[in-house]
XYZ file of C-alpha atoms in Angstrom:
481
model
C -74.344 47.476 44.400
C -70.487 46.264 44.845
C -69.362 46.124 48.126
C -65.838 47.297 48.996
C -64.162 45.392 51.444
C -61.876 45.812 54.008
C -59.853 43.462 55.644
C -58.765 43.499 59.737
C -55.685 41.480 61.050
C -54.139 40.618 64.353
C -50.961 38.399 64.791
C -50.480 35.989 67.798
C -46.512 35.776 67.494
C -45.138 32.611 69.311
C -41.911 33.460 70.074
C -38.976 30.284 71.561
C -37.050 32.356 74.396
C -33.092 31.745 73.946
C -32.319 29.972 77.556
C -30.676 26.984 78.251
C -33.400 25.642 80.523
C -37.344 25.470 80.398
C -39.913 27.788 81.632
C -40.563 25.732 84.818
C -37.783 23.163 84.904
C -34.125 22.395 84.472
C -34.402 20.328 81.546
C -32.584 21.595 78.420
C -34.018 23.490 75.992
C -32.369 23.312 72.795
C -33.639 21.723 69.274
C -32.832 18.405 67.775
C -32.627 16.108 70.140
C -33.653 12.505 70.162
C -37.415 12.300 70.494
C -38.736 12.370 74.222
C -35.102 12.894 75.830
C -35.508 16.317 76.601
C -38.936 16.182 79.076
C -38.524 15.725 83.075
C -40.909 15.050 85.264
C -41.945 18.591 85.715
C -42.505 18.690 81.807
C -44.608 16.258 82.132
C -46.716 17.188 85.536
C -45.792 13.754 87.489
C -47.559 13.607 90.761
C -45.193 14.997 93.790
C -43.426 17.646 91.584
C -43.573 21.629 91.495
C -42.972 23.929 88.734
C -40.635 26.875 89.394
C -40.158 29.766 87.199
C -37.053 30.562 85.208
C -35.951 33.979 86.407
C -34.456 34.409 82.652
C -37.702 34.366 81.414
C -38.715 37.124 82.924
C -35.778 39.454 82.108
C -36.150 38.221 78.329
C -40.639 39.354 78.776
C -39.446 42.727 80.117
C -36.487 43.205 77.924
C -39.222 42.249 75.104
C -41.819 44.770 76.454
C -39.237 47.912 77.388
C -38.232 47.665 73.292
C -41.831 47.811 72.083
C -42.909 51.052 74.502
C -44.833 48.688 76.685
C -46.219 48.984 80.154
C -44.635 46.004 82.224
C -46.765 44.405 85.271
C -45.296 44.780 88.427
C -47.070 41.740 89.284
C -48.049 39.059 86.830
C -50.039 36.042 87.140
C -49.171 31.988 86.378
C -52.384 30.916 85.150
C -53.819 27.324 84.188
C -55.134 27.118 80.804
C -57.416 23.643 80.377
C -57.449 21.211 77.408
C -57.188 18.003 76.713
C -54.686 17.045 72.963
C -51.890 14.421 73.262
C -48.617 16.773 73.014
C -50.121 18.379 76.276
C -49.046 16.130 78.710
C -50.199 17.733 81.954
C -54.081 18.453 80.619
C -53.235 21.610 81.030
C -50.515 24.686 79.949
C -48.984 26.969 82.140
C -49.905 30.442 80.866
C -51.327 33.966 81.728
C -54.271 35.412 81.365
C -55.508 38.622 83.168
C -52.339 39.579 84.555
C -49.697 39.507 81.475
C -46.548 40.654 82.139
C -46.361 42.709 79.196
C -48.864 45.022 77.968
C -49.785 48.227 75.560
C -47.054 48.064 73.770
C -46.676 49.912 70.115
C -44.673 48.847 67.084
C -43.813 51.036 63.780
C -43.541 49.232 60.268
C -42.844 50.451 56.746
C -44.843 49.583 54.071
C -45.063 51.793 50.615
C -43.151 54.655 51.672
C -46.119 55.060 54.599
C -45.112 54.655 58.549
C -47.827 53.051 60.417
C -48.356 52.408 64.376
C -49.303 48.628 65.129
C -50.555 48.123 69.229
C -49.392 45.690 70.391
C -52.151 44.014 73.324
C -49.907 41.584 75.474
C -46.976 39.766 75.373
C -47.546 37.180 77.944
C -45.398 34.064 79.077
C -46.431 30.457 78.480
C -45.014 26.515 78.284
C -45.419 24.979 74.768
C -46.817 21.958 74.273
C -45.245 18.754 72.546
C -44.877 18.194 69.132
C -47.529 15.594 67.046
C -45.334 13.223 64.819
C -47.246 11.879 61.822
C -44.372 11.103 59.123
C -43.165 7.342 59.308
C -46.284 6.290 61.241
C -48.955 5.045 59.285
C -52.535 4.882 60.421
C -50.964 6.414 63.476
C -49.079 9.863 65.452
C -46.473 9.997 67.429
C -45.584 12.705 70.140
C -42.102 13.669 70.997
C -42.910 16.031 74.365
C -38.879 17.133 73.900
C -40.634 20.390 73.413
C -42.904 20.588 76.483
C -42.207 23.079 78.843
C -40.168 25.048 76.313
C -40.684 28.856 76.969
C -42.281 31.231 75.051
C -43.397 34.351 74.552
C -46.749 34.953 73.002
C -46.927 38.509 71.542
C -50.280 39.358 70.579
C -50.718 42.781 68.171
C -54.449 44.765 67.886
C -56.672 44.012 65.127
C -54.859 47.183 63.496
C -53.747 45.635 59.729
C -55.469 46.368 56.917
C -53.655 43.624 54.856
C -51.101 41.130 54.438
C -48.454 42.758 53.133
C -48.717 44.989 56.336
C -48.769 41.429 58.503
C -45.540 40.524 57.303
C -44.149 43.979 57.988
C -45.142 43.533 61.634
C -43.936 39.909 61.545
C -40.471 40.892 59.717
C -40.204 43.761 62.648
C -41.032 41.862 65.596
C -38.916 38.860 64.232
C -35.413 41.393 63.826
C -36.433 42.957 67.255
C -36.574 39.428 69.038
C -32.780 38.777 67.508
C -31.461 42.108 68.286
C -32.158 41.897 71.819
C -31.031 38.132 71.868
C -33.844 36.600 73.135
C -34.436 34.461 70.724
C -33.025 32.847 67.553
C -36.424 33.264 65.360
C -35.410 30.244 63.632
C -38.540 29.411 61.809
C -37.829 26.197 60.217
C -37.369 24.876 63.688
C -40.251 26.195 65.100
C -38.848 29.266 67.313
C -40.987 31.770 65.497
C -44.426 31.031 65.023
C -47.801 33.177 63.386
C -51.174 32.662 64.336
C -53.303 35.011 61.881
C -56.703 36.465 62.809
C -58.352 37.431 59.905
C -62.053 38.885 59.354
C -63.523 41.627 56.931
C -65.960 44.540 56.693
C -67.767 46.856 54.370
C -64.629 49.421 53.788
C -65.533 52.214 56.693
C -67.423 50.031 58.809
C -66.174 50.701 62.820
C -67.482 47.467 63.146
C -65.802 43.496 63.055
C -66.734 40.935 61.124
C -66.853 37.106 62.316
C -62.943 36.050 62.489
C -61.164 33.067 62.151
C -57.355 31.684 62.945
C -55.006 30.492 60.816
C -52.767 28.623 63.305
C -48.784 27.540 63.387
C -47.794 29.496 60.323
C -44.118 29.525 60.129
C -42.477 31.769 57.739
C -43.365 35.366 56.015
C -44.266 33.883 52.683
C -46.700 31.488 53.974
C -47.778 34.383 56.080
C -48.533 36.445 52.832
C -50.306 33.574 51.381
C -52.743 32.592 54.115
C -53.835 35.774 54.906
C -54.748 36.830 51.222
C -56.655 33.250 50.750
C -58.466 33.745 53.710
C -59.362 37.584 52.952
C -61.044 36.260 49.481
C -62.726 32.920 50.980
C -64.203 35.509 53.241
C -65.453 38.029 50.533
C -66.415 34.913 48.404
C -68.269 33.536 51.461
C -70.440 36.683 52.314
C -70.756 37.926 48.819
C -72.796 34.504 48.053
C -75.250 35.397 51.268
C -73.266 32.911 53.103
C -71.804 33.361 56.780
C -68.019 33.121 58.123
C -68.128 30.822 60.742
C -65.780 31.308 63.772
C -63.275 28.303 63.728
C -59.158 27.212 64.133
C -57.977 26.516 60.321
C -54.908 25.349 58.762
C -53.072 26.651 55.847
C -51.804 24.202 53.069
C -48.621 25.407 51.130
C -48.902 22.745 48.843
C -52.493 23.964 48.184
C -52.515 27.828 49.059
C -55.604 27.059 50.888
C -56.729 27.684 54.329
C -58.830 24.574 55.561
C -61.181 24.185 58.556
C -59.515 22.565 61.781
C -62.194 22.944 64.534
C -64.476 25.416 65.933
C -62.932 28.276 67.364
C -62.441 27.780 71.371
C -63.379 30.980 73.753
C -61.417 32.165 76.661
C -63.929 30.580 79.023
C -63.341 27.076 76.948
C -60.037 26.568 78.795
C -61.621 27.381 82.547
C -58.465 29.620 83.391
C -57.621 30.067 86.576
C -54.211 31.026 89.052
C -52.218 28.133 88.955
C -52.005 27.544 92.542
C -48.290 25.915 91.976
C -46.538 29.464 90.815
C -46.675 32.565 93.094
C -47.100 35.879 91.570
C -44.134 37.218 89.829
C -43.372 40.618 91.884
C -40.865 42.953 90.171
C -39.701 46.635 91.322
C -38.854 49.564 89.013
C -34.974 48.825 90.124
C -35.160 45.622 88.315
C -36.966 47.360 84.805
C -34.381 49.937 84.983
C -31.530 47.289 85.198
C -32.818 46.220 82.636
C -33.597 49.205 80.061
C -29.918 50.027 80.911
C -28.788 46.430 79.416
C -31.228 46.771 75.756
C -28.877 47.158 72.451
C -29.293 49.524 69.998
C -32.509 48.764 68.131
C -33.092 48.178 64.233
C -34.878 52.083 64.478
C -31.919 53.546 65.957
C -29.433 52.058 64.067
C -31.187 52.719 61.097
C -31.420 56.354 62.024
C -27.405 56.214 62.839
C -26.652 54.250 59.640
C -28.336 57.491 58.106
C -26.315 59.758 59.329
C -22.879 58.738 59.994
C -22.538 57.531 57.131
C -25.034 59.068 54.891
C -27.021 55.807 53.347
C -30.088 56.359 52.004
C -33.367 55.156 54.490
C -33.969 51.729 51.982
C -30.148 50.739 51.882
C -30.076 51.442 55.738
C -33.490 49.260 56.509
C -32.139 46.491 54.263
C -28.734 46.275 56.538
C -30.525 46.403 59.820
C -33.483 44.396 59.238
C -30.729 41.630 60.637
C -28.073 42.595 63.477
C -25.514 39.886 61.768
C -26.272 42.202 58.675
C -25.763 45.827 60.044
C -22.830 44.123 62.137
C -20.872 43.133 58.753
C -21.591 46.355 57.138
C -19.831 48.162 60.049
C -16.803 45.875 60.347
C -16.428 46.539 56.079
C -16.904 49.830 56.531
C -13.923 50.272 59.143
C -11.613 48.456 56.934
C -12.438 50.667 53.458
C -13.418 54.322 55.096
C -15.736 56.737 52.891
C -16.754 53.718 50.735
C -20.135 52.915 52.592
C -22.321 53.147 49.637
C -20.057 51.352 47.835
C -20.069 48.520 51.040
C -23.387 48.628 51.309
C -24.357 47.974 47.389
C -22.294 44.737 47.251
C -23.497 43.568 50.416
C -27.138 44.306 48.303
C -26.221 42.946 45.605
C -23.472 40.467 44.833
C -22.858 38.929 48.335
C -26.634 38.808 48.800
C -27.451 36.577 45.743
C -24.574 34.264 46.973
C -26.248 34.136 49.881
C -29.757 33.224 48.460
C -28.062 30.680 46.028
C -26.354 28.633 48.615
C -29.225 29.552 51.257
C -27.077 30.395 53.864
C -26.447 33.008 56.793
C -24.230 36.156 56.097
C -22.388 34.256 59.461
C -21.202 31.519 57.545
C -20.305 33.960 54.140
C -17.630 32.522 51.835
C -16.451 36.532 51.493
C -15.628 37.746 55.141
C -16.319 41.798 56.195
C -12.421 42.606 55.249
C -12.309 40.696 51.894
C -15.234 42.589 50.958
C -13.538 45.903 52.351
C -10.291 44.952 50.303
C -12.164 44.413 47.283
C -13.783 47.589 47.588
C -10.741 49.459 48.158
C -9.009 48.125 45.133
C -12.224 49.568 42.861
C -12.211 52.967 44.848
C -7.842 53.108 44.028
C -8.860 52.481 40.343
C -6.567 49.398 40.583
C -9.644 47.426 39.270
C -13.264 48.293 37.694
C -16.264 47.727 39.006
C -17.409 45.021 36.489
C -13.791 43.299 37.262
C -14.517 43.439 40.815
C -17.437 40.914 40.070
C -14.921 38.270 38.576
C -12.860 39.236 41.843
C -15.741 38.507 44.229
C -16.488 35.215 42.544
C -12.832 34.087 42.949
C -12.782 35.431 46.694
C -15.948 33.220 47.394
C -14.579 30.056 45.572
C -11.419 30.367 48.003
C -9.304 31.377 45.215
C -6.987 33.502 47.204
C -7.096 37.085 48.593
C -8.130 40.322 46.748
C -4.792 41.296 45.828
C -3.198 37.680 45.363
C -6.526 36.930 42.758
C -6.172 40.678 40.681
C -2.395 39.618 40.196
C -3.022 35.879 38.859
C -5.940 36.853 36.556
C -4.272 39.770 35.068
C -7.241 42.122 36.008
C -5.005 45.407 36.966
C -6.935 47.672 35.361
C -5.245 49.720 32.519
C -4.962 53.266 33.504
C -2.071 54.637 30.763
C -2.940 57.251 28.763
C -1.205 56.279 25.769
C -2.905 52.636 25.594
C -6.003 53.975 26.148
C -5.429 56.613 23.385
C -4.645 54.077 21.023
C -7.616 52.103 21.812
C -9.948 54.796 21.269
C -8.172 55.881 18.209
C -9.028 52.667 16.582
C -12.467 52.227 17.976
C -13.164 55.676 15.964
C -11.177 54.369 13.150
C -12.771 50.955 12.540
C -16.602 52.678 13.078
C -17.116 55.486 10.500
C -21.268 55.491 10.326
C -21.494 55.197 14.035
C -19.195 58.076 13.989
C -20.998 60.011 11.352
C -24.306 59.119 13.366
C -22.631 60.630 17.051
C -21.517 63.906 15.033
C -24.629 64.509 13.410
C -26.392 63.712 16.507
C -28.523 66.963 19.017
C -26.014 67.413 21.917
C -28.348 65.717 24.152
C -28.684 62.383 22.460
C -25.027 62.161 22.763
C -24.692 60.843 26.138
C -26.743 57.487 24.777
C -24.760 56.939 22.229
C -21.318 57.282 23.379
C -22.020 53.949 25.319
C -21.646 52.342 21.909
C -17.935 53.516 21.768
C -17.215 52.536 25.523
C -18.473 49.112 24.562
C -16.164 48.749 22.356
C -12.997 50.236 24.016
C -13.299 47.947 26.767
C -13.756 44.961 24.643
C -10.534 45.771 23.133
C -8.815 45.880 26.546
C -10.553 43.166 27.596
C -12.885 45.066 30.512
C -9.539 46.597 31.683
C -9.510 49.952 30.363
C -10.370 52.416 33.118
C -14.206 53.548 32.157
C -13.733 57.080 33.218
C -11.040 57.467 31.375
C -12.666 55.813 27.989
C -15.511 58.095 28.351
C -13.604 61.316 29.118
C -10.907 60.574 25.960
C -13.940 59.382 23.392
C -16.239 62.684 24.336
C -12.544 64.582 23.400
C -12.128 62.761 20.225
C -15.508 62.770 19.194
């Protein structure tokens, strides 16, 4: 008999908080510094020293854990979390473990058409470790510990996925939250935003779990997508041949698309946890939450929901412009400059100015077109001074530098033509010059019409060299026809 199966999925999100100093220390925390220049003696747990905690790491936990619906501690717990690796310089991280400051939490994501509720378990605070270095040292690894002490927040969802598409929705969603409420950069590539994936299956409805591993340090959605699906059918593969998962830490291998083993897979009692008798409790009062739930932006859901309504997008053109606040924050300042045109805004920003962005692989910050070139370009199409298909060549000038909107339709001649008479003339001879195809569109059911009237457009606005106004083509041929 085949077995259906069914996979189950929980994400351990590491997540770089945006302050200027460490967790415990008041050594800088920012990326790309010389190796080892960035750990004190705190960092590294020298005799005589004493950890204290960053106050802006809290604020950024509860900010975190007010936007996901969560129940916040009023007291949380330091704890010690024991192992022994070479980036860990202490022998130990600073972490929590039964008293996280952030917990039962909830998260909605998307995913073919369908909402779904993801729980969210913890979100608790912790150190990072160093970094292992193994390019340019053969035989050998280096360890930069710049990275020690940097603070993060690990958010940890319920085993609630059913797949990996559904992993990266969570991921995508947790990832624009962290950046909307500024807590974090989520640069991947750098290491800010990290995915440990839990993955196990089970006969499709089976309450029960199956034996899970980890797929550690995965660091962007694709890879995400990848791992997850290799795992699901080693798994199935596994069982399916009377074999058993075994619980264990593995790696996935881009180059590959495989998931290899890394070593077994540690237990909470592993690490001996206990109160780390350096840090006191961290005691907070409703006051502070409130202060706090007063400062929180408007979320991606909420400006989605506004993006609906004011200005009437549809809900997949308004999730693609919040799903980044530098996104939905361009749309808006477009929008102000070319009122009434926000489909129009919001398709280019889709379309054109997206692919230049993917070609050049760049942030919509550092776009070539700024929010009011884009607005000017769109108001020149909605005056009828220029097509749409014009406005392409337009936007291609604007992001070579070529000049402004205006300055660019002048020098290339693109005014489109919107006299009568010329156009007239031009259809007269496109009818003229095409007897069959005429014959054929006269002959034709009513209804077939429309088609084949795009023949005769074609060829009007090859005449005028893509300047004739289309409207105008199409309402003069359907006359003369």
């Amino acid at each position: 008999m085949n077995v259906q199966w069914e996979s189950v999925i929980g994400l351990e999100l590491h997540v770089q908080l945006a302050t200027r100093s460490k967790i415990f220390s008041g050594a800088a925390n920012r990326f790309g510094a010389p190796p080892n220049t960035q750990a004190c003696a705190v960092d590294l747990g020298l005799p005589g020293v004493l950890p204290v905690a960053n106050e802006e790491v809290i604020r950024m936990a509860v900010m975190f854990g007010l936007a996901v619906d969560a129940s916040i501690a009023r007291q949380s717990v330091f704890a010690r979390k024991n192992y022994f690796y070479p980036d860990l310089p202490k022998g130990y991280q600073i972490s929590q473990y039964e008293l996280p400051i952030v917990s039962a939490g909830r998260v909605q994501i998307r995913i073919d058409g369908a909402t779904r509720e993801i729980g969210i378990t913890r979100a608790h605070l912790e150190e990072d470790a160093g970094k292992s270095v193994h390019e340019g040292f053969a035989g050998s690894t280096g360890i930069d510990l710049n990275r020690a002490g940097a603070p993060l927040i690990e958010i940890v969802s319920e085993p609630d996925l059913r797949s990996a598409g559904e992993a990266v929705a969570l991921m995508k969603k947790i990832h624009a939250l962290v950046r909307y409420l500024e807590i974090s950069d989520g640069n991947m590539q750098e290491g800010s935003f990290r995915c440990d994936a839990n993955v196990s299956i089970r006969p499709a409805g089976d309450g029960g779990l199956g034996t899970r591993t980890e797929t550690k340090n995965i660091n962007s959605f694709r890879f995400v997508e990848q791992a997850i699906n290799h795992e699901i059918g080693r798994q199935i593969e596994l069982v399916e041949a009377g074999r058993e998962v075994v619980q264990e830490t593995r790696l996935y291998d881009p180059d590959r698309n495989e998931t290899r083993s890394m070593r077994g897979k540690e237990e909470a009692n592993d690490y001996r946890y206990f109160p780390d008798p350096d840090l006191p409790p961290v005691v907070i009062d409703n006051d502070y939450i409130e202060a706090i739930r007063r400062q929180l932006p408007e979320l991606p859901e909420q400006k989605q929901q506004r993006f609906m309504e004011t200005y009437g997008l549809s809900e997949y053109d308004s999730g693609y412009l919040v799903a980044n606040r530098e996104t939905a924050d361009y749309f808006e300042s477009a929008v102000t400059g070319v009122p009434g045109q926000a489909k129009p805004v919001a398709n280019w920003i889709m379309g054109e100015l997206g692919a230049a962005l993917n070609r050049e692989s760049i942030s919509i910050n550092d776009s070539k077109v700024s929010a009011s070139m884009l607005a000017g370009l769109v108001k020149r199409i909605a005056d009828g001074t220029i097509s749409n298909k014009l406005g392409k060549q337009v936007f291609e000038a604007l992001w070579n530098g070529d000049g402004d909107v205006d300055g660019i339709i002048e020098k290339q001649g693109l005014k489109q033509v919107t006299d009568a008479g010329e156009i007239g003339r031009l259809v007269e001879d496109v009818i003229a010059e095409n007897d069959a195809q005429v014959r054929q569109y006269r002959n034709a059911a009513p209804e077939k019409r429309g088609k084949m009237i795009g023949y005769f457009v074609g060829q009007v606005m090859k005449k005028s060299g893509g300047k004739a106004n289309p409207k105008q083509v199409n309402q003069l041929l359907t006359e003369k026809l």
